Every structure is written in structure tokens, then in C-alpha cells.
CSV table of C-alpha atoms in Angstrom, one decimal:
chain,number,residue,atom,x,y,z
W,22,MET,CA,4.1,25.6,-5.2
W,23,LEU,CA,1.5,23.1,-3.5
W,24,ARG,CA,0.5,22.9,-7.0
W,25,PHE,CA,3.6,21.1,-8.4
W,26,LEU,CA,3.7,19.1,-5.6
W,27,LEU,CA,0.4,17.8,-6.7
W,28,ILE,CA,1.2,17.4,-10.3
W,29,VAL,CA,4.3,15.3,-9.9
W,30,LEU,CA,2.0,13.6,-6.7
W,31,PHE,CA,-0.1,12.4,-9.8
W,32,ILE,CA,2.2,11.5,-12.3
W,33,LEU,CA,3.9,9.5,-9.9
W,34,ASN,CA,1.0,7.7,-9.6
W,35,PHE,CA,0.8,6.2,-13.1
W,36,SER,CA,4.3,4.9,-12.5
W,37,PHE,CA,2.9,3.0,-9.9
W,38,LEU,CA,0.2,1.4,-12.3
W,39,ASN,CA,2.8,-0.1,-14.5
W,40,ALA,CA,5.0,-1.4,-12.0
W,41,GLN,CA,1.6,-3.7,-10.9
W,42,GLU,CA,1.3,-5.2,-14.5
W,43,ASN,CA,5.2,-5.9,-14.2
W,44,ASN,CA,5.1,-7.4,-11.0
W,45,LEU,CA,1.6,-9.9,-12.1
W,46,ASN,CA,4.7,-10.6,-15.1
W,47,ASN,CA,6.6,-11.4,-12.5
W,48,LYS,CA,4.7,-13.9,-10.7
W,49,ILE,CA,3.5,-15.7,-13.8
W,50,THR,CA,7.5,-16.0,-14.9
W,51,LYS,CA,8.5,-17.0,-11.4
W,52,ASN,CA,6.5,-19.6,-11.2
W,53,LEU,CA,7.6,-21.4,-14.9
W,54,ARG,CA,10.2,-23.7,-15.1
W,55,CYS,CA,12.9,-22.5,-18.3
W,56,LEU,CA,12.9,-25.7,-20.1
W,57,ILE,CA,16.4,-25.1,-21.2
W,58,CYS,CA,18.0,-24.4,-17.9
W,59,GLN,CA,16.0,-27.0,-16.3
W,60,GLY,CA,16.8,-25.4,-12.8
W,61,GLN,CA,15.9,-22.0,-12.8
W,62,SER,CA,12.4,-20.2,-13.4
W,63,VAL,CA,11.7,-18.7,-16.4
W,64,TYR,CA,12.1,-14.9,-14.5
W,65,ASP,CA,15.7,-15.7,-13.9
W,66,SER,CA,16.4,-17.9,-16.9
W,67,ASP,CA,18.5,-15.6,-20.0
W,68,SER,CA,17.8,-17.8,-22.1
W,69,GLU,CA,16.3,-17.9,-25.8
W,70,PHE,CA,13.4,-19.8,-24.7
W,71,ALA,CA,13.1,-17.8,-21.4
W,72,ASN,CA,13.5,-14.4,-23.2
W,73,SER,CA,10.6,-15.1,-25.6
W,74,LEU,CA,8.4,-16.7,-23.1
W,75,LYS,CA,8.7,-13.3,-20.7
W,76,LEU,CA,7.5,-11.4,-23.8
W,77,LEU,CA,4.9,-14.2,-25.2
W,78,VAL,CA,3.3,-13.7,-21.3
W,79,GLU,CA,3.2,-9.8,-21.5
W,80,LYS,CA,1.4,-9.8,-24.8
W,81,LYS,CA,-0.7,-12.4,-23.4
W,82,LEU,CA,-1.3,-10.0,-19.8
W,83,ASN,CA,-2.0,-7.3,-22.7
W,84,ASP,CA,-4.8,-9.3,-24.4
W,85,GLY,CA,-6.5,-9.2,-21.7
W,86,LEU,CA,-6.2,-12.9,-20.0
W,87,ASN,CA,-5.5,-13.3,-16.4
W,88,GLU,CA,-3.1,-15.2,-14.5
W,89,LYS,CA,-4.7,-18.5,-15.1
W,90,GLN,CA,-5.7,-18.6,-18.4
W,91,ILE,CA,-2.1,-18.0,-19.4
W,92,TYR,CA,-0.8,-21.1,-17.2
W,93,ILE,CA,-3.8,-23.2,-18.8
W,94,TYR,CA,-2.7,-22.4,-22.2
W,95,LEU,CA,1.1,-22.7,-21.4
W,96,LYS,CA,-0.1,-26.1,-19.9
W,97,GLU,CA,-1.3,-27.1,-22.7
W,98,LYS,CA,1.5,-26.6,-24.9
W,99,TYR,CA,4.2,-28.3,-22.9
W,100,GLY,CA,2.7,-30.3,-20.1
W,101,GLU,CA,2.1,-30.1,-16.3
W,102,TRP,CA,6.3,-29.8,-16.2
W,103,ILE,CA,6.6,-26.0,-16.9
W,104,LEU,CA,4.8,-24.9,-13.5
W,105,TYR,CA,6.4,-24.8,-10.4
W,106,ASP,CA,2.9,-25.0,-8.6
W,107,PRO,CA,1.6,-28.1,-9.9
W,108,GLU,CA,-2.3,-28.6,-9.7
W,109,PHE,CA,-4.6,-29.7,-7.2
W,110,ASN,CA,-6.1,-33.3,-8.3
W,111,LYS,CA,-6.0,-36.7,-6.8
W,112,ASN,CA,-2.7,-37.4,-8.3
W,113,THR,CA,-0.7,-34.6,-6.7
W,114,TYR,CA,-2.1,-34.5,-3.3
W,115,PHE,CA,-0.3,-35.9,-1.8
W,116,LEU,CA,2.6,-34.5,-2.5
W,117,TRP,CA,0.6,-31.2,-1.4
W,118,LEU,CA,-0.2,-32.8,1.5
W,119,LEU,CA,2.8,-34.4,2.7
W,120,PRO,CA,4.9,-31.8,4.3
W,121,ILE,CA,2.1,-30.7,6.4
W,122,LEU,CA,1.4,-34.2,7.6
W,123,MET,CA,5.4,-34.0,8.1
W,124,PHE,CA,5.1,-31.0,10.3
W,125,ILE,CA,2.0,-32.3,12.5
W,126,VAL,CA,4.1,-36.0,12.8
W,127,GLY,CA,6.6,-34.1,13.7
W,128,GLY,CA,5.1,-32.0,16.2
W,129,ALA,CA,3.2,-34.5,17.7
W,130,ILE,CA,6.3,-36.6,18.3
W,131,ILE,CA,8.0,-33.4,20.4
W,132,PHE,CA,5.1,-33.3,21.6
W,133,LYS,CA,5.0,-36.4,23.5
W,134,LEU,CA,9.1,-36.0,24.3
W,135,PHE,CA,8.0,-32.8,26.4
W,136,ASN,CA,5.0,-34.6,27.8
W,137,ILE,CA,7.9,-37.5,28.8
W,138,LYS,CA,10.3,-34.4,29.6
W,139,LYS,CA,8.3,-33.1,32.3
W,140,ASN,CA,6.7,-35.9,33.8
B,29,MET,CA,2.2,-49.8,25.7
B,30,LYS,CA,0.8,-47.3,23.9
B,31,PHE,CA,4.4,-45.6,23.1
B,32,LYS,CA,5.3,-48.7,21.3
B,33,ILE,CA,2.7,-48.3,18.5
B,34,TYR,CA,5.2,-45.1,17.2
B,35,PRO,CA,8.0,-46.3,16.4
B,36,ALA,CA,7.3,-49.2,14.8
B,37,LEU,CA,5.0,-46.3,12.7
B,38,LEU,CA,8.5,-44.7,12.3
B,39,THR,CA,9.9,-47.2,10.9
B,40,ILE,CA,7.0,-48.1,8.0
B,41,PHE,CA,6.6,-44.7,7.1
B,42,PHE,CA,10.3,-44.0,6.8
B,43,ILE,CA,11.1,-47.0,4.9
B,44,ILE,CA,8.1,-46.4,2.7
B,45,ILE,CA,9.6,-42.4,2.4
B,46,PHE,CA,13.2,-44.5,1.2
B,47,PHE,CA,11.3,-46.2,-1.6
B,48,VAL,CA,9.6,-43.3,-2.8
B,49,PHE,CA,12.9,-41.2,-3.5
B,50,TYR,CA,14.9,-44.6,-4.2
B,51,LYS,CA,12.6,-44.7,-7.1
B,52,GLY,CA,12.5,-41.1,-7.7
B,53,LEU,CA,16.4,-42.0,-8.7
B,54,GLN,CA,15.7,-43.9,-11.3
B,55,ASN,CA,13.8,-41.4,-13.5
B,56,SER,CA,15.7,-38.9,-15.4
B,57,ASN,CA,15.6,-35.5,-13.9
B,58,ILE,CA,15.5,-33.7,-17.3
B,59,TYR,CA,12.3,-33.5,-18.3
B,60,THR,CA,10.9,-33.2,-22.3
B,61,PRO,CA,7.2,-32.7,-23.3
B,62,SER,CA,5.0,-35.1,-24.2
B,63,ALA,CA,5.6,-35.7,-28.4
B,64,ASP,CA,3.0,-38.0,-28.8
B,65,LEU,CA,0.0,-36.5,-28.3
B,66,LYS,CA,-2.3,-36.0,-31.8
B,67,LYS,CA,-2.4,-32.3,-31.0
B,68,ASN,CA,-3.8,-29.4,-33.2
B,69,ILE,CA,-1.5,-27.2,-35.1
B,70,PRO,CA,-1.7,-23.7,-33.7
B,71,SER,CA,-3.6,-21.0,-35.4
B,72,PHE,CA,-1.6,-18.0,-35.8
B,73,LYS,CA,-0.1,-15.4,-38.6
B,74,ALA,CA,3.3,-14.8,-39.3
B,75,LYS,CA,5.7,-13.1,-41.6
B,76,ILE,CA,7.1,-14.2,-44.5
B,77,PHE,CA,10.8,-14.4,-44.4
B,78,LEU,CA,12.4,-11.5,-46.3
B,79,THR,CA,9.5,-9.2,-46.5
B,80,ASN,CA,6.6,-7.7,-44.7
B,81,GLU,CA,4.0,-9.7,-45.6
B,82,LYS,CA,1.9,-11.3,-43.5
B,83,ILE,CA,0.5,-14.8,-43.7
B,84,SER,CA,-2.4,-17.1,-41.8
B,85,SER,CA,-1.8,-20.3,-40.9
B,86,GLU,CA,-5.0,-21.2,-43.0
B,87,GLN,CA,-3.1,-20.0,-45.8
B,88,ILE,CA,-0.4,-22.1,-45.2
B,89,PHE,CA,-2.1,-25.8,-44.1
B,90,HIS,CA,-4.5,-27.7,-46.3
B,91,SER,CA,-5.4,-30.9,-45.1
B,92,ASP,CA,-4.8,-33.0,-47.9
B,93,LYS,CA,-1.2,-32.5,-48.2
B,94,PHE,CA,1.8,-33.6,-45.4
B,95,TYR,CA,4.0,-30.4,-44.1
B,96,LEU,CA,7.5,-30.7,-42.5
B,97,VAL,CA,7.5,-27.7,-40.1
B,98,ASN,CA,11.3,-27.1,-39.4
B,99,ILE,CA,12.6,-24.4,-37.1
B,100,TRP,CA,15.9,-23.6,-37.8
B,101,ALA,CA,18.4,-20.6,-37.7
B,102,SER,CA,21.6,-19.5,-39.1
B,103,TRP,CA,23.3,-19.8,-35.5
B,104,CYS,CA,22.3,-23.1,-35.1
B,105,VAL,CA,24.9,-26.3,-35.2
B,106,PRO,CA,22.9,-28.9,-34.9
B,107,CYS,CA,20.6,-27.4,-38.2
B,108,ARG,CA,24.0,-27.5,-40.1
B,109,ASP,CA,24.0,-31.1,-39.2
B,110,GLU,CA,20.5,-32.1,-40.4
B,111,HIS,CA,20.1,-29.7,-43.7
B,112,ILE,CA,21.5,-32.7,-45.9
B,113,PHE,CA,18.0,-34.8,-44.6
B,114,LEU,CA,16.3,-31.5,-45.4
B,115,MET,CA,17.4,-31.5,-48.9
B,116,ASN,CA,16.7,-35.1,-49.4
B,117,LEU,CA,13.1,-34.4,-48.1
B,118,SER,CA,12.7,-31.5,-50.3
B,119,THR,CA,13.2,-34.2,-53.4
B,120,GLN,CA,9.8,-35.9,-52.2
B,121,LYS,CA,6.5,-34.9,-53.7
B,122,ASN,CA,4.0,-35.7,-51.3
B,123,ILE,CA,5.6,-33.5,-48.2
B,124,LYS,CA,6.0,-29.4,-48.4
B,125,ILE,CA,8.8,-28.7,-46.0
B,126,ILE,CA,8.0,-24.8,-44.0
B,127,GLY,CA,10.7,-23.1,-42.7
B,128,ILE,CA,10.6,-21.1,-39.3
B,129,ASN,CA,13.6,-18.8,-39.2
B,130,TYR,CA,14.1,-18.6,-34.9
B,131,LYS,CA,14.9,-15.7,-34.0
B,132,ASP,CA,17.7,-14.4,-36.8
B,133,ASN,CA,19.7,-12.4,-38.7
B,134,ASN,CA,18.3,-12.0,-42.3
B,135,GLU,CA,21.4,-11.3,-43.5
B,136,LYS,CA,23.1,-14.1,-42.0
B,137,ALA,CA,20.3,-16.2,-42.7
B,138,LYS,CA,20.5,-15.4,-46.4
B,139,ILE,CA,23.7,-16.7,-46.5
B,140,TYR,CA,23.6,-19.9,-44.8
B,141,LEU,CA,20.6,-20.7,-47.7
B,142,ASN,CA,22.7,-20.0,-50.3
B,143,GLU,CA,25.8,-22.1,-48.5
B,144,LEU,CA,23.5,-25.3,-48.1
B,145,ASN,CA,20.7,-24.7,-50.5
B,146,ASN,CA,17.2,-23.9,-49.6
B,147,PRO,CA,14.4,-26.8,-49.0
B,148,TYR,CA,11.9,-24.9,-47.4
B,149,ASP,CA,9.0,-24.9,-49.7
B,150,LYS,CA,7.8,-21.6,-48.0
B,151,ILE,CA,10.1,-19.3,-44.7
B,152,LEU,CA,8.4,-17.7,-42.0
B,153,PHE,CA,10.4,-15.5,-39.8
B,154,ASP,CA,9.9,-15.7,-35.8
B,155,GLU,CA,11.7,-12.5,-34.5
B,156,ASN,CA,11.5,-12.9,-30.9
B,157,GLY,CA,10.7,-16.5,-30.8
B,158,THR,CA,6.5,-16.6,-30.1
B,159,LEU,CA,6.2,-18.2,-33.0
B,160,ALA,CA,8.0,-21.5,-31.9
B,161,ILE,CA,6.1,-21.2,-28.6
B,162,GLU,CA,2.9,-21.9,-30.3
B,163,TRP,CA,4.0,-24.3,-31.6
B,164,GLY,CA,5.5,-25.9,-28.4
B,165,ALA,CA,9.1,-26.1,-28.8
B,166,TYR,CA,11.4,-24.5,-27.2
B,167,GLY,CA,15.1,-25.3,-28.6
B,168,VAL,CA,16.2,-25.4,-32.3
B,169,PRO,CA,16.4,-27.5,-34.3
B,170,GLU,CA,12.6,-28.9,-33.9
B,171,SER,CA,10.7,-30.7,-36.1
B,172,PHE,CA,7.0,-31.0,-36.9
B,173,LEU,CA,5.0,-33.2,-39.3
B,174,ILE,CA,1.9,-32.0,-40.0
B,175,HIS,CA,-1.1,-34.0,-41.7
B,176,LYS,CA,-5.1,-32.5,-41.9
B,177,ASN,CA,-3.7,-29.9,-39.5
B,178,LYS,CA,-2.2,-32.5,-36.9
B,179,ILE,CA,0.5,-33.1,-36.1
B,180,ILE,CA,1.4,-36.2,-36.2
B,181,LYS,CA,4.6,-36.3,-35.2
B,182,LYS,CA,7.5,-33.9,-32.8
B,183,ILE,CA,10.7,-34.2,-34.0
B,184,ILE,CA,13.2,-32.7,-30.8
B,185,GLY,CA,16.5,-32.1,-32.2
B,186,PRO,CA,18.2,-31.9,-35.4
B,187,LEU,CA,17.0,-35.0,-38.1
B,188,ASN,CA,18.6,-38.8,-38.7
B,189,GLU,CA,18.8,-41.1,-40.9
B,190,ASP,CA,16.1,-43.1,-38.9
B,191,LEU,CA,14.3,-40.3,-38.7
B,192,LEU,CA,14.0,-39.3,-42.4
B,193,LEU,CA,12.9,-42.9,-42.8
B,194,GLU,CA,10.3,-42.8,-40.2
B,195,ILE,CA,8.8,-39.6,-41.5
B,196,LYS,CA,9.3,-40.5,-45.6
B,197,LYS,CA,7.0,-43.8,-44.1
B,198,LEU,CA,4.1,-41.9,-42.1
B,199,ALA,CA,3.4,-39.6,-45.3
B,200,GLU,CA,3.0,-42.5,-47.2
């Protein structure tokens, strides 16, 4: 009985590995913009382009490319817009930092108002 | 006195943000990948239409000729509209038209070509759309004018009279 249980657990471990592979595929395609249905990610979209792209990402992952290399490959074909997360370079640092800046400014305002009220 | 700086700064900040968004609204929100960079053609191996043979990009493209790579499918309605221009182009001796049959059914594609005639020098079969992605295409129809292994013009959408003239001019 115990041996049977051990074998079952051993086999179940392999399905865990496959789920990890899919998770990386999902992670990448959630970060790609579908160029046909431009509101959706490739993961969500069911358009022809999105389905082909999902197959291509899987193929590239099987070829051994990592996430960053796949993004570079797709950026070369389609431009920066295909990624939901833009690269952090001199054109986009303002885009990345602005929310944090607004959060700090807002926080400072609240803090000041809180102090005024307290006094 | 120190507090009066805050409202002023805040107002200026919001005015800047207002102009940023206003400018943003003027731009189109549909993105199309840039079509004016002279990129190298992708290196690939593809199946020949209606056979099980594979052919490599090096065997198809020789650097001294002009090629028009046209992505088409029997289920694509604008492809029918542009077909007449492809037939016209196929009479030119200096341009060879290479077709990529995109995510199609062999029987239906054969019927399509029988009905409208075949302008293609070679046809490749792209079963799952990955070959089109190698070219940087994302829909049907799309065409690429190739010379010396570089993409000199990328056309998104069907060909028309003006584009046909432009292709003929570029291929002189």
C-alpha cells in the first residue's frame, strides 16, 4: 500500500514540472500585446496571430531560449509596443517613475494635511 | 508662507499632466509596427505547398533579383481583391512572386488558385502561422518587396493601384 502511494506521488511530481513550463509560457504571453485585438494580451486573445504566437513562444522555450531572449526576438520583429512592460531606458524612465512620484507627492500632501488637522 | 508653494506647484504639475494627456489624445491609438527599416530577411526552412518537401530561404532568394513575398489565404477576403494586381505583377520579368499560404486548407487553397489563377513562382505552406511571424507579419494579406536579401518595402493590407506602381518603380 505504501509502495503504491510512493509510486503515485513520484508520478505526480512530473506533472508539476510540466505545469512550470506552461507557467513560463503563460507568463510571457501575458506580457505580449495582441496586435490584432489591441486591447488584449496574447494569452487572453483567440485571434489567429495570438494563437500562432503562443505556439512560437512554446517552440522557442523548447529550443532553450530564456524569457529575455524571446522578448528581444519579438521586439526585433514587431517593435517595442508588443511588450506590455516597456524597457527601462532614457525614453521610458519618466513613465516608470511617474506613478511612484505621484504616490510620494500624494503621500506628502496627506501627511501635511494630517499635521495641520492635528495642530 | 511655506504652504503657499504647494498649491502653486500642484497647479503647475496638473497643467503639465493635462497637456501630456491632451497631446496623447491627438495620436492614433492603433499601433502598427514600423515599416520603414531596411531589415534583413529571416532565415528559415519551410514546406513547399502541396508537397512534403522543405526548402530553405537561401535556396529561394538570390541577391540579384527582386522578390515579392505575399502572404495569402483562401479564407481571406481582401486577398481576393488584391489578386488582380498580383496577376498583373506576375507578368513582369524582373519580379518573382513568392506566396506564403497562411493557416489554410490545401483543398480550399487549390480551388482558390484554380479560380483566380496562380501568379506565384513558388508557394510555401505556413500551417500554424509561425513562418509569418518570422517575417514580422501579423495578418493577411501582407507583402514584402525583397532585394539583395533585404526587405525594401513592407505592405500591410491588400495591394492597390498606387502600391502596384510603387513596387514596379522600386524594382527597376
